[in-house]
XYZ file of C-alpha atoms in Angstrom:
720
model
C 92.248 132.174 7.234
C 93.193 129.357 4.878
C 91.600 126.009 5.562
C 93.921 123.272 6.768
C 94.661 120.695 4.125
C 92.833 117.419 4.668
C 95.107 114.443 5.522
C 94.523 111.567 3.116
C 93.845 108.310 5.022
C 96.134 105.413 4.013
C 94.337 102.262 3.048
C 95.481 99.025 4.819
C 95.442 95.866 2.669
C 93.028 93.299 4.119
C 93.960 89.661 4.744
C 92.158 87.073 2.672
C 92.315 83.524 4.073
C 92.755 80.468 1.920
C 89.538 78.623 1.111
C 88.513 75.290 2.590
C 87.598 72.391 0.359
C 86.800 68.690 0.638
C 89.285 66.770 -1.505
C 89.311 63.016 -2.270
C 92.086 61.363 -0.270
C 93.536 59.591 -3.300
C 94.261 62.980 -4.897
C 96.538 64.043 -1.975
C 100.139 63.014 -1.369
C 102.831 63.856 1.181
C 104.930 66.897 0.371
C 108.710 66.756 0.206
C 108.642 70.125 1.993
C 107.345 68.690 5.289
C 109.948 69.512 7.940
C 109.059 66.560 10.230
C 111.598 63.939 9.181
C 112.622 62.396 12.514
C 110.494 59.690 14.184
C 107.661 60.267 11.748
C 105.932 57.076 12.953
C 106.008 58.074 16.640
C 102.535 58.349 18.146
C 100.770 57.315 14.917
C 99.038 54.364 16.603
C 97.434 56.652 19.171
C 96.477 59.303 16.594
C 94.977 56.706 14.258
C 92.920 55.204 17.078
C 91.724 58.650 18.112
C 90.542 59.501 14.575
C 88.916 56.084 14.350
C 87.176 56.611 17.741
C 85.881 60.029 16.750
C 85.160 59.024 13.124
C 86.261 62.522 12.272
C 89.157 64.939 12.057
C 89.551 67.724 14.603
C 91.867 69.642 12.227
C 91.990 69.414 8.416
C 95.050 69.111 6.174
C 96.948 72.080 4.808
C 97.499 71.419 1.065
C 98.864 73.094 -2.032
C 97.934 72.383 -5.631
C 100.509 70.385 -7.628
C 101.529 72.279 -10.786
C 102.907 70.921 -14.064
C 105.986 72.193 -15.872
C 103.968 75.048 -17.365
C 102.595 76.115 -13.989
C 99.142 74.680 -14.474
C 97.247 72.743 -11.775
C 97.272 69.003 -12.300
C 94.292 68.269 -10.076
C 96.531 66.707 -7.453
C 97.548 68.159 -4.067
C 100.402 67.816 -1.613
C 100.311 68.398 2.148
C 103.359 70.115 3.712
C 101.466 70.632 7.024
C 99.472 67.663 8.288
C 101.729 64.750 7.470
C 100.859 62.771 10.644
C 97.151 63.096 9.958
C 97.761 62.031 6.344
C 99.636 58.902 7.477
C 96.885 58.041 9.983
C 94.201 58.355 7.267
C 96.321 56.127 5.026
C 96.330 53.495 7.771
C 92.552 53.720 8.064
C 92.266 53.272 4.287
C 94.474 50.191 4.460
C 92.337 48.833 7.319
C 89.148 49.367 5.325
C 87.859 51.991 7.740
C 87.968 54.864 5.192
C 87.484 54.803 1.385
C 90.458 55.631 -0.793
C 88.463 58.341 -2.523
C 86.800 59.596 0.636
C 86.595 63.359 1.066
C 89.097 64.961 3.453
C 88.611 68.518 4.778
C 91.523 70.673 3.592
C 92.724 74.268 3.619
C 93.931 74.921 0.047
C 96.821 77.312 0.008
C 96.436 80.237 -2.395
C 98.432 80.083 -5.592
C 99.993 83.465 -4.869
C 100.851 82.670 -1.225
C 103.760 84.710 0.126
C 105.094 81.828 2.281
C 106.703 78.635 1.073
C 105.568 75.103 1.791
C 108.568 74.628 4.119
C 107.569 77.810 5.990
C 104.011 76.517 6.450
C 105.201 73.116 7.692
C 107.621 74.666 10.171
C 105.048 77.163 11.434
C 102.451 74.492 12.151
C 104.929 72.507 14.289
C 106.502 75.481 16.058
C 103.693 77.970 16.647
C 101.749 75.763 19.001
C 101.378 76.158 22.785
C 101.113 73.081 24.965
C 97.970 72.843 27.072
C 98.391 73.960 30.675
C 98.121 70.903 32.974
C 95.310 72.569 34.918
C 93.210 72.745 31.742
C 93.754 69.026 31.249
C 92.657 68.294 34.834
C 89.476 70.279 34.345
C 88.820 68.772 30.915
C 89.025 65.246 32.323
C 86.596 66.242 35.075
C 84.106 67.720 32.591
C 84.295 64.564 30.494
C 83.616 62.319 33.503
C 80.861 64.650 34.720
C 79.421 64.419 31.207
C 79.012 60.670 31.437
C 82.317 59.132 30.350
C 83.840 56.559 32.666
C 87.395 56.877 33.930
C 88.330 53.838 31.842
C 86.850 55.429 28.691
C 88.778 58.652 29.252
C 91.967 56.670 29.863
C 91.431 54.655 26.658
C 90.671 57.782 24.623
C 93.879 59.489 25.679
C 96.076 56.373 25.766
C 96.867 56.544 29.455
C 96.020 54.572 32.578
C 92.895 54.886 34.733
C 95.142 55.804 37.673
C 96.561 58.746 35.717
C 93.020 59.956 35.038
C 92.090 59.471 38.722
C 95.110 61.542 39.725
C 94.094 64.359 37.366
C 90.519 64.242 38.639
C 91.818 64.526 42.204
C 93.907 67.546 41.219
C 90.868 69.171 39.636
C 88.943 69.203 42.935
C 91.618 70.914 45.031
C 90.508 74.244 46.508
C 89.794 76.725 43.637
C 91.956 79.266 45.441
C 94.958 76.927 45.326
C 94.268 75.994 41.694
C 94.473 79.664 40.748
C 97.761 79.972 42.640
C 99.069 76.964 40.717
C 97.844 78.447 37.416
C 99.763 81.607 38.244
C 102.901 79.535 38.948
C 102.668 80.276 42.662
C 103.260 76.621 43.517
C 104.724 73.582 41.811
C 102.779 70.597 40.534
C 104.364 68.435 43.259
C 103.045 70.826 45.915
C 99.558 70.776 44.362
C 99.655 66.976 44.366
C 100.408 67.036 48.102
C 97.248 69.067 48.762
C 95.073 66.279 47.328
C 95.686 64.166 50.460
C 92.932 65.956 52.391
C 89.755 66.966 50.475
C 88.814 69.666 53.001
C 89.255 72.973 51.119
C 89.339 75.036 54.302
C 92.127 72.867 55.715
C 94.021 72.996 52.414
C 93.914 76.790 52.425
C 94.887 76.899 56.102
C 97.953 74.749 55.438
C 98.872 76.877 52.408
C 98.792 80.001 54.568
C 100.971 78.232 57.139
C 103.540 77.310 54.504
C 103.868 80.975 53.567
C 105.166 81.648 57.072
C 107.537 78.672 57.027
C 110.853 78.034 55.350
C 109.771 74.467 54.675
C 107.451 74.222 51.669
C 108.366 70.707 50.653
C 105.487 68.458 49.484
C 106.165 65.955 52.295
C 105.737 68.728 54.864
C 102.420 69.751 53.308
C 101.219 66.140 53.468
C 102.353 65.933 57.074
C 100.369 69.016 58.080
C 97.265 67.845 56.186
C 97.296 64.489 57.982
C 98.520 65.519 61.431
C 95.115 64.893 63.084
C 94.744 61.454 61.494
C 96.147 58.006 62.216
C 98.309 56.324 59.538
C 97.131 52.935 58.351
C 100.345 51.350 59.649
C 99.528 52.489 63.205
C 99.143 49.486 65.448
C 95.564 50.480 66.308
C 94.603 50.467 62.630
C 96.307 47.109 62.100
C 94.604 45.665 65.162
C 91.099 46.678 64.067
C 91.682 46.249 60.333
C 91.027 48.875 57.663
C 88.050 46.925 56.308
C 86.354 46.885 59.713
C 87.022 50.603 60.183
C 85.576 51.459 56.753
C 82.590 49.167 57.358
C 81.867 51.165 60.526
C 81.696 54.340 58.433
C 85.250 55.580 58.941
C 86.753 57.725 56.136
C 90.258 57.049 54.834
C 92.476 59.709 53.257
C 94.530 58.415 50.339
C 97.468 59.829 48.402
C 97.218 58.954 44.708
C 100.654 60.380 43.949
C 102.879 58.808 46.595
C 103.090 55.489 48.421
C 100.910 56.110 51.454
C 101.163 52.704 53.186
C 97.405 52.314 53.118
C 96.429 55.929 53.753
C 95.338 57.752 56.895
C 92.321 57.053 59.098
C 90.497 60.317 59.623
C 87.959 59.457 62.327
C 90.274 58.845 65.286
C 87.499 58.660 67.937
C 85.793 55.938 65.884
C 89.078 54.035 65.575
C 89.708 54.275 69.317
C 86.168 53.060 70.009
C 86.649 50.065 67.721
C 89.966 49.272 69.422
C 88.372 49.561 72.870
C 85.433 47.370 71.824
C 87.730 44.668 70.463
C 90.006 44.749 73.513
C 87.001 44.712 75.835
C 85.573 41.675 74.048
C 88.909 39.914 74.532
C 88.998 40.935 78.195
C 85.479 39.588 78.744
C 86.481 36.257 77.219
C 89.638 36.047 79.353
C 87.677 37.070 82.469
C 85.637 33.875 82.106
C 88.806 31.992 83.073
C 88.424 33.355 86.625
C 91.289 35.877 86.934
C 91.047 38.428 89.738
C 91.927 41.400 87.554
C 92.613 42.255 83.930
C 94.530 45.381 82.934
C 93.836 46.486 79.361
C 95.947 49.174 77.724
C 96.801 49.974 74.116
C 100.429 50.531 75.172
C 101.708 48.940 78.352
C 104.337 51.221 79.944
C 107.879 50.002 80.380
C 108.128 48.054 83.624
C 104.361 47.490 83.893
C 105.021 44.183 85.649
C 107.554 45.670 88.082
C 107.028 44.354 91.597
C 104.621 41.630 90.483
C 105.231 37.916 90.851
C 104.848 35.909 87.684
C 103.095 32.577 87.947
C 104.694 29.434 86.582
C 102.112 27.310 84.804
C 102.349 24.013 83.000
C 101.815 23.344 79.332
C 98.511 21.740 78.426
C 98.739 18.067 77.521
C 98.177 17.079 73.900
C 95.191 14.933 73.027
C 95.722 11.644 71.221
C 94.409 13.250 68.040
C 96.857 16.160 68.347
C 99.780 13.771 68.884
C 98.822 11.797 65.781
C 98.559 14.998 63.756
C 101.984 16.149 64.964
C 103.634 12.853 64.015
C 101.997 12.895 60.565
C 103.216 16.417 59.934
C 106.755 15.558 61.031
C 106.835 12.525 58.745
C 105.555 14.556 55.808
C 108.169 17.255 56.467
C 111.003 14.698 56.615
C 109.772 12.979 53.438
C 109.705 16.290 51.498
C 113.160 17.230 52.784
C 114.558 13.841 51.715
C 112.950 14.115 48.279
C 114.118 17.648 47.534
C 117.277 17.756 49.649
C 119.567 17.214 46.661
C 117.765 19.642 44.344
C 119.942 22.551 43.243
C 118.441 26.033 43.377
C 115.125 27.113 44.846
C 112.376 24.673 45.740
C 109.191 24.662 43.622
C 106.800 27.310 44.887
C 104.092 24.840 45.940
C 106.644 22.708 47.861
C 108.100 25.720 49.633
C 104.587 26.859 50.552
C 103.692 23.432 51.923
C 106.813 23.308 54.105
C 105.845 26.695 55.539
C 102.338 25.449 56.298
C 103.735 22.400 58.095
C 106.105 24.542 60.188
C 103.243 26.850 61.204
C 101.010 23.917 62.136
C 103.791 22.286 64.202
C 104.442 25.553 66.043
C 100.770 25.803 66.961
C 100.719 22.226 68.202
C 103.961 22.406 70.173
C 103.497 25.855 71.723
C 100.925 24.649 74.201
C 98.682 27.018 76.173
C 99.811 27.390 79.778
C 97.572 25.956 82.493
C 97.518 27.587 85.948
C 96.266 26.382 89.298
C 92.748 27.662 90.058
C 93.858 29.072 93.423
C 96.586 31.080 91.681
C 94.143 32.323 89.043
C 91.833 33.608 91.788
C 94.510 36.022 93.093
C 96.377 36.811 89.864
C 95.711 38.932 86.821
C 96.283 39.411 83.130
C 97.715 42.184 80.945
C 96.020 42.666 77.571
C 97.540 44.978 74.994
C 98.614 45.389 71.364
C 102.161 45.010 70.071
C 103.800 47.344 67.552
C 102.521 45.248 64.641
C 98.919 45.395 65.826
C 98.862 41.827 67.141
C 96.971 41.037 70.328
C 98.976 40.429 73.529
C 97.402 38.383 76.324
C 99.966 38.013 79.115
C 98.545 35.890 81.949
C 99.664 35.146 85.465
C 100.829 38.110 87.599
C 100.234 38.495 91.335
C 100.274 41.908 93.004
C 101.978 42.203 96.407
C 98.702 42.996 98.174
C 97.123 39.862 96.713
C 99.784 37.492 98.014
C 98.497 34.910 100.461
C 99.628 35.860 104.012
C 101.783 33.434 105.919
C 99.548 31.087 107.881
C 99.901 30.521 111.579
C 98.892 27.050 112.715
C 95.358 27.112 114.017
C 94.361 30.488 112.589
C 91.592 28.910 110.507
C 92.654 30.419 107.199
C 91.869 28.592 104.006
C 94.168 28.191 101.009
C 93.347 31.634 99.692
C 94.193 33.367 102.927
C 90.517 33.981 103.738
C 89.241 32.788 107.076
C 86.015 30.872 107.257
C 84.482 33.631 109.332
C 85.018 36.080 106.478
C 82.402 34.299 104.347
C 78.720 34.408 105.103
C 76.913 31.077 105.325
C 75.805 29.941 101.922
C 77.689 32.726 100.141
C 79.025 31.458 96.786
C 82.803 31.665 96.428
C 82.606 33.757 93.247
C 84.662 36.837 92.481
C 83.956 39.177 89.629
C 87.030 39.977 87.534
C 87.998 43.642 87.811
C 88.711 44.911 84.272
C 90.451 48.235 83.779
C 91.098 49.915 80.425
C 93.891 52.453 80.428
C 93.797 52.390 84.212
C 90.079 53.256 84.327
C 87.220 50.868 85.197
C 85.780 49.212 82.105
C 82.274 50.125 83.238
C 81.149 53.769 83.645
C 80.875 55.206 87.117
C 77.506 54.787 88.741
C 75.531 57.845 89.738
C 77.908 60.110 87.825
C 75.036 62.505 87.378
C 74.698 62.945 91.113
C 76.054 65.760 93.269
C 78.247 63.573 95.495
C 81.956 64.373 95.145
C 83.586 60.956 94.799
C 87.213 60.143 95.650
C 89.740 60.663 92.880
C 90.561 57.500 90.883
C 93.769 55.931 92.133
C 95.460 55.929 88.717
C 94.695 59.641 88.284
C 96.337 60.416 91.637
C 99.398 58.406 90.615
C 99.631 60.251 87.274
C 99.266 63.650 88.929
C 101.960 62.843 91.491
C 104.196 61.660 88.623
C 103.948 65.196 87.228
C 104.830 66.571 90.645
C 107.768 64.178 91.040
C 109.348 65.306 87.774
C 108.763 68.955 88.658
C 110.393 68.399 92.063
C 113.402 66.733 90.439
C 113.858 69.703 88.165
C 113.430 72.180 91.011
C 115.939 70.415 93.301
C 118.456 70.028 90.484
C 118.356 73.790 90.039
C 118.857 74.501 93.753
C 122.119 72.998 95.067
C 121.529 74.399 98.543
C 118.242 72.515 98.935
C 119.779 69.392 97.376
C 122.680 69.488 99.829
C 120.279 70.000 102.756
C 118.073 67.108 101.633
C 121.058 64.812 101.211
C 122.529 65.724 104.613
C 119.106 65.290 106.208
C 118.921 61.785 104.827
C 122.504 60.879 105.747
C 122.171 62.197 109.317
C 119.024 60.151 109.918
C 120.676 57.016 108.535
C 123.995 57.576 110.293
C 122.516 58.182 113.732
C 119.950 55.421 113.441
C 116.942 57.691 113.631
C 115.171 56.029 110.706
C 115.729 52.900 108.644
C 112.951 53.254 106.063
C 113.298 55.406 102.912
C 111.577 58.733 102.667
C 111.347 61.084 99.723
C 115.117 61.291 99.172
C 116.918 57.981 98.667
C 120.594 58.669 99.282
C 121.694 55.786 97.102
C 120.171 57.706 94.193
C 118.275 54.805 92.715
C 116.422 56.235 89.746
C 112.715 55.964 90.475
C 110.692 54.669 87.540
C 107.330 56.334 86.911
C 105.422 53.157 86.116
C 102.035 54.836 85.741
C 102.049 58.000 83.692
C 99.902 59.802 81.188
C 101.030 59.882 77.565
C 102.190 63.508 77.474
C 104.266 63.447 80.662
C 107.438 63.016 78.585
C 106.598 66.265 76.736
C 106.108 68.369 79.864
C 108.532 71.272 80.496
C 109.922 69.528 83.583
C 110.633 66.290 81.718
C 112.345 68.139 78.889
C 114.466 70.195 81.305
C 115.553 67.063 83.222
C 116.417 65.237 79.994
C 118.399 68.159 78.580
C 120.361 68.546 81.823
C 121.087 64.817 81.881
C 122.407 64.893 78.322
C 124.572 67.940 79.001
C 126.306 66.164 81.889
C 126.675 62.952 79.877
C 128.495 64.896 77.187
C 131.077 66.071 79.747
C 131.545 63.135 82.115
C 134.381 60.702 81.177
C 132.571 57.377 81.594
C 134.326 54.027 81.318
C 137.414 54.854 83.390
C 136.958 55.069 87.146
C 140.269 56.873 87.708
C 139.554 59.388 84.987
C 136.123 60.048 86.517
C 137.661 60.638 89.962
C 140.244 63.036 88.529
C 137.560 64.885 86.558
C 135.363 65.255 89.642
C 138.313 66.300 91.797
C 139.227 69.139 89.438
C 135.706 70.543 89.059
C 135.106 73.990 90.458
C 132.794 74.246 93.476
C 129.845 75.619 91.499
C 130.004 72.743 89.014
C 130.386 70.179 91.787
C 127.300 71.522 93.548
C 125.317 71.580 90.291
C 126.271 67.971 89.567
C 125.455 66.940 93.131
C 122.040 68.580 92.848
C 121.384 66.803 89.566
C 122.296 63.383 90.988
C 120.298 63.908 94.192
C 117.268 64.968 92.158
C 117.053 61.547 90.517
C 116.456 59.945 93.909
C 113.325 62.022 94.533
C 110.135 59.990 94.725
C 106.926 61.938 95.341
C 104.671 59.289 93.811
C 101.510 58.098 95.450
C 101.174 54.333 95.348
C 98.844 51.917 97.059
C 100.365 50.863 100.394
C 101.064 47.172 100.853
C 99.365 46.047 104.059
C 101.717 43.094 104.362
C 104.839 45.234 103.890
C 106.416 42.433 101.893
C 107.210 44.735 99.013
C 106.216 48.203 97.959
C 105.662 50.928 100.523
C 103.925 50.790 103.865
C 101.254 53.307 104.848
C 103.688 54.975 107.231
C 106.363 55.135 104.534
C 103.902 56.655 102.053
C 102.817 59.277 104.583
C 106.446 60.204 105.218
C 107.234 60.353 101.494
C 104.404 62.785 100.743
C 105.199 65.019 103.717
C 108.857 65.253 102.637
C 107.800 65.985 99.077
C 105.709 68.878 100.343
C 108.650 70.199 102.350
C 110.917 70.025 99.284
C 108.317 71.869 97.209
C 108.216 74.661 99.761
C 112.004 74.830 100.021
C 112.464 75.110 96.258
C 109.460 77.366 95.751
C 107.895 74.832 93.379
C 104.505 75.800 91.995
C 102.934 73.332 89.560
C 101.182 76.211 87.790
C 104.524 77.908 87.147
C 105.983 74.729 85.621
C 103.156 74.528 83.123
C 100.524 72.160 84.502
C 96.991 73.066 83.458
C 93.803 71.035 83.980
C 92.661 69.546 80.678
C 90.100 67.020 79.543
C 92.858 64.451 79.060
C 94.795 64.863 82.306
C 91.983 65.507 84.798
C 88.548 66.833 83.831
C 87.631 63.951 81.549
C 88.700 61.471 84.221
C 86.515 62.604 87.123
C 82.799 62.896 87.848
C 80.633 65.882 86.960
C 80.563 66.863 90.629
C 84.365 67.020 90.614
C 84.370 69.152 87.457
C 81.899 71.615 88.976
C 83.911 71.710 92.203
C 87.065 72.581 90.242
C 85.343 75.319 88.222
C 83.712 76.690 91.357
C 87.102 76.903 93.121
C 89.027 78.207 90.115
C 86.544 80.417 88.273
C 83.751 81.115 90.750
C 80.201 80.025 91.470
C 78.751 81.886 88.504
C 81.016 80.026 86.062
C 80.017 76.706 87.631
C 76.336 77.534 87.234
C 76.854 78.285 83.538
C 77.955 74.716 82.824
C 76.088 72.646 85.421
C 73.411 71.654 82.862
C 75.861 70.259 80.288
C 76.619 66.643 79.551
C 79.857 65.401 81.065
C 81.910 65.571 77.843
C 80.834 69.137 77.087
C 81.200 70.113 80.727
C 84.802 68.860 80.754
C 85.648 70.861 77.609
C 84.105 74.036 79.004
C 85.818 73.404 82.330
C 89.180 73.227 80.560
C 88.501 76.607 78.936
C 87.323 78.250 82.161
C 90.255 76.941 84.229
C 93.005 77.546 81.633
C 94.475 80.651 83.314
C 92.913 80.295 86.754
C 95.896 78.717 88.513
C 93.643 75.994 89.909
C 95.300 72.722 90.940
C 93.791 69.386 92.050
C 94.556 68.264 95.586
C 97.472 65.928 94.712
C 99.380 68.868 93.218
C 98.748 71.335 96.024
C 100.936 71.952 99.050
C 99.677 70.487 102.308
C 98.132 73.367 104.230
C 99.025 76.300 101.995
C 98.390 78.750 104.826
C 100.670 76.910 107.276
C 103.310 78.873 109.082
C 106.915 78.665 108.034
C 107.576 76.606 111.185
C 106.379 73.155 110.117
C 105.136 70.657 112.743
C 107.140 67.570 113.492
C 107.105 65.097 110.620
C 105.344 62.319 112.542
C 102.574 64.720 113.657
C 101.902 66.379 110.292
C 98.419 65.730 108.926
C 97.827 63.958 105.635
C 96.177 65.906 102.816
C 92.419 65.454 102.640
C 92.459 63.689 99.283
C 94.507 60.872 100.863
C 92.838 60.759 104.272
C 90.829 57.630 105.015
C 87.556 57.489 106.912
C 89.429 56.663 110.107
C 92.007 59.437 109.821
C 92.778 61.295 112.999
C 91.408 64.734 113.471
C 87.969 66.312 113.320
C 85.497 65.156 110.704
C 85.035 67.250 107.593
C 82.411 69.937 107.923
C 79.262 69.963 105.828
C 80.718 72.358 103.293
C 84.054 70.609 103.123
C 84.373 67.180 101.435
C 87.063 64.666 102.362
C 88.760 63.215 99.293
C 89.838 59.621 99.743
C 91.669 57.800 97.018
C 89.302 55.412 95.281
C 89.971 51.767 95.886
C 90.282 49.723 92.736
């Protein structure tokens, strides 16, 4: 067999690079072949300063030997690629920073080069890839970590310190997100938004959330990253002051890329504590004036002074010194106005500032503090709060109906405050301690909270719970025209036949009942939303503004629509709120009226099938468990989740116990007494209204009926 012929291997010519040499600068000149002809001076200042700072070149010049007419080298060189560096070196020579014959590192193009000088110049300016922004971020960080200051980095790269700070912030975003950005999975604007919160886990969590959302805008990312914080423009932050918050150790999130209005305060519990401390200090100072009560709340609800009588005080008299100061200020103001009254255009800045100072001083002098009679102060109170701009509000002089002095009968021995002499023990000082409440709760912690005694529910908590029930009842009645019609007829029959003159749960005049005391999230409850949506739907249809048109519209409604509208209107007259009875019956509700109201509310709940669990109420730390004693928490867990569950948490501190209680009771269907039906096991035939028993949580010590057994605790509403 013949041997196969061997294949001859082709030789591949090898590349030989041009040699590098150091050439005296005065032997080099610019080449006419350099393609950069537009804006050749642009950026030369920065490049020259950079070479001067480094005292070196990062990249040498690309040069070719200059030939004579016979093709021989002349000893001179031209640079078609490196013209900007050449011009910068020339500037340094002119400035005396580099010798004219100083050696410059150069790549000397081969004499037999296949490419032209124009080709080389174009290639150097075209075949370059801009640095990825992420590499710049990381480079800045490595430089700062290596010992350079932010100002030095900014000066070296001819930018601002803020720009460097922004890039440093970008460099410390979660590595996972940086890789996504490097792979073009997100825009630079989105990456900038992630710098708001330095928590990498939270950044990644928000990124995952954006993948499931249609909204991936930077503002939405910022919103999610700061949703558990408080913006610096929040009235609480303004009231305390950012400096005070930071001094207390509170962290502030800042956005270096957008206007953030001062940032976001991250430690909300600390902020709330600082607010409470500052408000409490104010309340203590005001209490020294002798007021009977002080109600402190960050946000006073609309109508907080409803049913209260406002005192009329007198303005404090000015001292002789204050009067003299006022007259001097007025004279100075009039003199300045006369001097500059004819001046065209704006006033000089210092004059305008002085006029403003005078106006402020006059306002302070003329807006005198109000002085009240000491007897009025002893029965009245003060509201302390914060306005929307974070300024303190101290609103003095309100008398509650139960604190009004009773009418005196001649010879009854009552003093000016309505207190008989027999009510005071001999030698007892006539001193009252101001009752301060914060957010409806006593300013001081409950005593013996660690004990096993089940204390009465706080009055404000009962009112808030019954506000939830009232809204739920309104929604239930509005959805049940038959019950609404029955309730309305029941009310009208009693009124028409003179059986009752006081209002019960249903007020036929349909006066909207304002929920003056309510927890913050009541407006977000399912019942509130359903009532609001139904209200808006009817408003969109009803022809308001023309009484005849309204009559015609109502007259032409079909029966189903008429009943639905009737039910909606009747529902707004429902009042199932607990409120403190007024013993004088001058205003508010009497004890008998309150008893009747709550019994009728229970009857309506049964008729509509209302269950507060079904409408979404669950016991939480905020709405119940954090507001009652440990004994109450354990009682709730024992009833809702069993004795074993209660034993598991009975050793915890109150805050932890409340949190665990919320978890254990989440799906238990447990309700506090104010939200339960009276006698859940009662027969369908209800007893007569006047004979029906009050629920235990409202029964006083002198309530009729047998005393509570040892294993059954009576729950009286706590007196303030």
